[in-house]
């Protein structure tokens, strides 16, 4: 299963990088969203996918899924959500101020060369 | 008494100079400053008796004991000689500057602060026994020299000259530091005395030649040796007392001091002898020839200084031969070097002061406008005459004695048998002779074109008259020394030169009196150097009289082929080149920078993976393929493709939501209930946020991205994706240690009293992560609020407009 997941993660990374390299601000944000999904799945996959039951104590169960990567991903999800919300608003403000979302036009001011 | 503290006396006095300048306006600040070098000079003369017996005095002040760095004042013959030159000529220069600089018009507080810092730095250079503190003082001389050259900082020429000397001398200083560190590694100490004691073990060490060349670079840049001499003529923009002090008598001799001081370590090397002697002679030759070209009095003296420094340098190189040969003549060379160093300081100091007086009293230093000042300025003329004749090497002045010794040494060098000297040795006396002829010519040129002949019809900027008596005191004292030394050379030799020679060649003597040199003005008719002198005087006089005819030859050399033009174009090229390079890769586009990053991350990671042969796939370690998992994977990949291919914002956002929910499904399939919950909620909120912002955001556009751009993006994206897949596969296939999770599973109920292991890890085992994750979320919330509410307008426009 890890083999399939590795390929899925690779596709997520590829799509994310492709979007991030584009000139449109919105596409860059979409790209960061895909990138964080890719990372979360990567952490989960690296922890191993062989666990038979969720990491909640239950009678007669010994083969739990690894809880540590899950805790790490939980933290990461929340943080990436915070960051996504922030850059979304940042994009909104940028668009409101500059009336463009073309990254090539946001080169800084030539006067400050 | 700890006399090492005296090195810092001038700097301490410098702290009070601005106060004296502000509060006591009636008295020229220089009078207070004058006390410092006089007091130091008198104090240091007390050491003469010690060094005359071959002894030395030592005083130490710990600075960074753990690194073996300390301030050590080590006074032997060599450092005492330099110390007395620095303080003695320092006193005369300060006296001269009192009359040279007007107390009402000049910023005397700056001037004397810089000068006192320089004095401390110079004392530190010549007395330091620790190479690191030597380097510290060395750079301090560069910095104070920079400040003094740029003293009239409103003039372009001053700023240019200051910058140029700074660039060249600091370059050399840094090279020298490298050499010192290599010496420190070889000898395992920073103390020069201990390095000299350990010197025999350095020979053949892999760093030996490199250290030698680096130390020499420091010496050559400071002492204005070819091709680093170009800073010295430009440094003539400094006030004349500075030129007299720094750029003729003291600072430029720091390089000579360095060469003399490190001779016991490096003299065994052939490279050292060839470099020091060869570069010295080349500098002598070059400087003397180009001095005749100059029309500015100070520029003539600057090239003359360059040339004379080359002379002393070549003698120091020849003196190093004494380590290879028993012929006493080579010991003679070191004596000649030290003796000429003293002589040069006396006559060159006085000549600079005269150039300053001429400038001060006539308003110009251009030799083409001057002439016939002899009757108006008789005292200045006399001093200039004495100095120039000494520089030309005529009796009865001290320059004659050192010139004779120089020629004698150069004649002797051709008999030296090692290192190919037998083949090339004949070149040395020939070059020395030609250089001496030109020295003779420019000395005459300097004194007679200024003072003799007819007054020029064009009026001078000021009506010329003799300088005030106070200004003449210092040059007259120096001129008296020039004549005096000629008559008592052996006394000077006994007091100063022989102890210094012993310091330069410590292994060869046990007492200064063993330096068997007796200076004679008359060697008899058999001596070849007598005939060399006679012939060079003859040729020199002919050349001087026909000067107007052949001086035009200098115009043959085009300006763009000179070393100055080379320096200028190197500076322009490095500035322009760096500018072009940084403009080439700093495009200002975020895409470019991200491409650099992704490309480097992917290529470095992939290369490491294959170079280290770390790419292993172990199918055994993988969990069995799960049908639901595969189905979810297919859904996820389809959603990803939809994000990529979406034509409208709405479909892109929905597809992104699809990816998020697929991830949540994965969490369900892989037994992570808390993750699935969170992911579902967060994904819902995210999509809602996207939709909220939707209205305000522009429509999806490619902004006319070309096919080539897209292809580049695709290649890099594919590279990153493939690299991540490969790393993930091989990382999972090669687990080195078991997971720590077994501990959590075992103790979650007993230690933490919980059943949900993930939640217990979050709030109990690893609660700090959670705390700061909360902080991140709060900060993001505040930032979002601030971004929406706060509307500071740009460039001071009305700020209340949007409230």
CSV table of N, CA, C and O in Angstrom, one decimal, chain B residues 4-17 33 36-37 40 44 86-87 112-124 245:
chain,number,residue,atom,x,y,z
B,4,UNK,N,54.4,48.5,28.4
B,4,UNK,CA,53.5,48.2,27.2
B,4,UNK,C,52.4,49.1,27.2
B,4,UNK,O,51.8,49.4,26.1
B,5,UNK,N,52.0,49.7,28.3
B,5,UNK,CA,50.9,50.6,28.4
B,5,UNK,C,51.2,51.9,27.6
B,5,UNK,O,50.3,52.6,27.2
B,6,UNK,N,52.5,52.2,27.5
B,6,UNK,CA,52.9,53.4,26.8
B,6,UNK,C,52.5,53.4,25.4
B,6,UNK,O,52.3,54.5,24.8
B,7,UNK,N,52.3,52.2,24.8
B,7,UNK,CA,51.8,52.2,23.4
B,7,UNK,C,50.5,52.9,23.3
B,7,UNK,O,50.2,53.5,22.3
B,8,UNK,N,49.7,52.8,24.3
B,8,UNK,CA,48.4,53.3,24.3
B,8,UNK,C,48.3,54.8,24.7
B,8,UNK,O,47.2,55.4,24.6
B,9,UNK,N,49.4,55.3,25.1
B,9,UNK,CA,49.4,56.7,25.6
B,9,UNK,C,48.8,57.7,24.6
B,9,UNK,O,48.0,58.5,24.9
B,10,UNK,N,49.3,57.6,23.3
B,10,UNK,CA,48.8,58.6,22.4
B,10,UNK,C,47.3,58.5,22.2
B,10,UNK,O,46.6,59.5,22.1
B,11,UNK,N,46.7,57.2,22.2
B,11,UNK,CA,45.3,57.1,22.0
B,11,UNK,C,44.6,57.7,23.2
B,11,UNK,O,43.5,58.3,23.0
B,12,UNK,N,45.1,57.5,24.4
B,12,UNK,CA,44.5,58.0,25.6
B,12,UNK,C,44.4,59.6,25.5
B,12,UNK,O,43.4,60.2,25.7
B,13,UNK,N,45.6,60.1,25.0
B,13,UNK,CA,45.6,61.6,24.9
B,13,UNK,C,44.7,62.1,23.8
B,13,UNK,O,44.0,63.1,24.0
B,14,UNK,N,44.5,61.2,22.8
B,14,UNK,CA,43.6,61.6,21.7
B,14,UNK,C,42.2,61.8,22.2
B,14,UNK,O,41.4,62.6,21.7
B,15,UNK,N,41.8,61.1,23.3
B,15,UNK,CA,40.5,61.3,23.8
B,15,UNK,C,40.2,62.7,24.3
B,15,UNK,O,39.1,63.2,24.3
B,16,UNK,N,41.3,63.4,24.7
B,16,UNK,CA,41.2,64.7,25.3
B,16,UNK,C,41.3,65.8,24.3
B,16,UNK,O,41.1,67.0,24.6
B,17,UNK,N,41.8,65.5,23.1
B,17,UNK,CA,42.1,66.5,22.1
B,17,UNK,C,40.9,67.3,21.7
B,17,UNK,O,41.0,68.5,21.7
B,33,UNK,N,49.6,68.4,22.0
B,33,UNK,CA,49.9,67.1,21.4
B,33,UNK,C,51.4,66.9,21.3
B,33,UNK,O,51.9,65.8,21.5
B,36,UNK,N,53.4,64.7,23.8
B,36,UNK,CA,53.3,63.2,23.8
B,36,UNK,C,54.5,62.6,23.1
B,36,UNK,O,55.3,61.8,23.8
B,37,UNK,N,54.8,62.9,21.8
B,37,UNK,CA,56.0,62.3,21.2
B,37,UNK,C,57.3,62.7,21.9
B,37,UNK,O,58.2,61.8,22.0
B,40,UNK,N,57.6,60.5,25.0
B,40,UNK,CA,57.8,59.1,24.6
B,40,UNK,C,59.3,59.0,24.1
B,40,UNK,O,60.0,58.0,24.5
B,44,UNK,N,62.0,56.5,25.7
B,44,UNK,CA,62.5,55.3,24.9
B,44,UNK,C,64.0,55.4,24.7
B,44,UNK,O,64.7,54.4,24.5
B,86,UNK,N,59.7,56.9,15.1
B,86,UNK,CA,58.3,57.2,15.1
B,86,UNK,C,58.1,58.4,16.1
B,86,UNK,O,57.4,59.4,15.8
B,87,UNK,N,58.7,58.3,17.3
B,87,UNK,CA,58.4,59.4,18.2
B,87,UNK,C,59.2,60.6,17.9
B,87,UNK,O,58.7,61.7,18.0
B,112,UNK,N,44.5,65.9,14.9
B,112,UNK,CA,45.4,65.4,15.9
B,112,UNK,C,44.9,64.1,16.5
B,112,UNK,O,45.7,63.3,16.9
B,113,UNK,N,43.6,63.9,16.5
B,113,UNK,CA,43.1,62.6,17.0
B,113,UNK,C,43.6,61.5,16.0
B,113,UNK,O,44.2,60.5,16.5
B,114,UNK,N,43.5,61.7,14.7
B,114,UNK,CA,43.9,60.7,13.8
B,114,UNK,C,45.4,60.5,13.9
B,114,UNK,O,45.9,59.3,13.9
B,115,UNK,N,46.2,61.6,14.1
B,115,UNK,CA,47.6,61.5,14.1
B,115,UNK,C,48.0,60.7,15.4
B,115,UNK,O,49.0,59.9,15.3
B,116,UNK,N,47.4,60.9,16.5
B,116,UNK,CA,47.7,60.2,17.7
B,116,UNK,C,47.4,58.8,17.6
B,116,UNK,O,48.1,57.9,18.1
B,117,UNK,N,46.2,58.5,17.0
B,117,UNK,CA,45.8,57.1,16.8
B,117,UNK,C,46.9,56.4,16.0
B,117,UNK,O,47.4,55.3,16.3
B,118,UNK,N,47.3,57.1,14.9
B,118,UNK,CA,48.4,56.5,14.1
B,118,UNK,C,49.6,56.3,14.9
B,118,UNK,O,50.3,55.2,14.7
B,119,UNK,N,50.0,57.2,15.7
B,119,UNK,CA,51.2,57.0,16.5
B,119,UNK,C,51.2,55.8,17.4
B,119,UNK,O,52.1,55.0,17.4
B,120,UNK,N,50.0,55.6,18.1
B,120,UNK,CA,49.9,54.4,18.9
B,120,UNK,C,50.0,53.2,18.0
B,120,UNK,O,50.6,52.2,18.4
B,121,UNK,N,49.3,53.2,16.9
B,121,UNK,CA,49.2,52.0,16.0
B,121,UNK,C,50.6,51.6,15.6
B,121,UNK,O,51.0,50.5,15.6
B,122,UNK,N,51.4,52.7,15.2
B,122,UNK,CA,52.7,52.4,14.7
B,122,UNK,C,53.7,51.9,15.8
B,122,UNK,O,54.4,50.9,15.6
B,123,UNK,N,53.5,52.4,17.0
B,123,UNK,CA,54.3,51.9,18.1
B,123,UNK,C,54.0,50.5,18.4
B,123,UNK,O,54.8,49.6,18.6
B,124,UNK,N,52.7,50.2,18.3
B,124,UNK,CA,52.2,48.8,18.5
B,124,UNK,C,52.8,47.9,17.4
B,124,UNK,O,53.2,46.8,17.7
B,245,UNK,N,55.3,62.4,7.5
B,245,UNK,CA,55.3,61.4,8.6
B,245,UNK,C,55.0,60.0,8.2
B,245,UNK,O,55.8,59.1,8.3
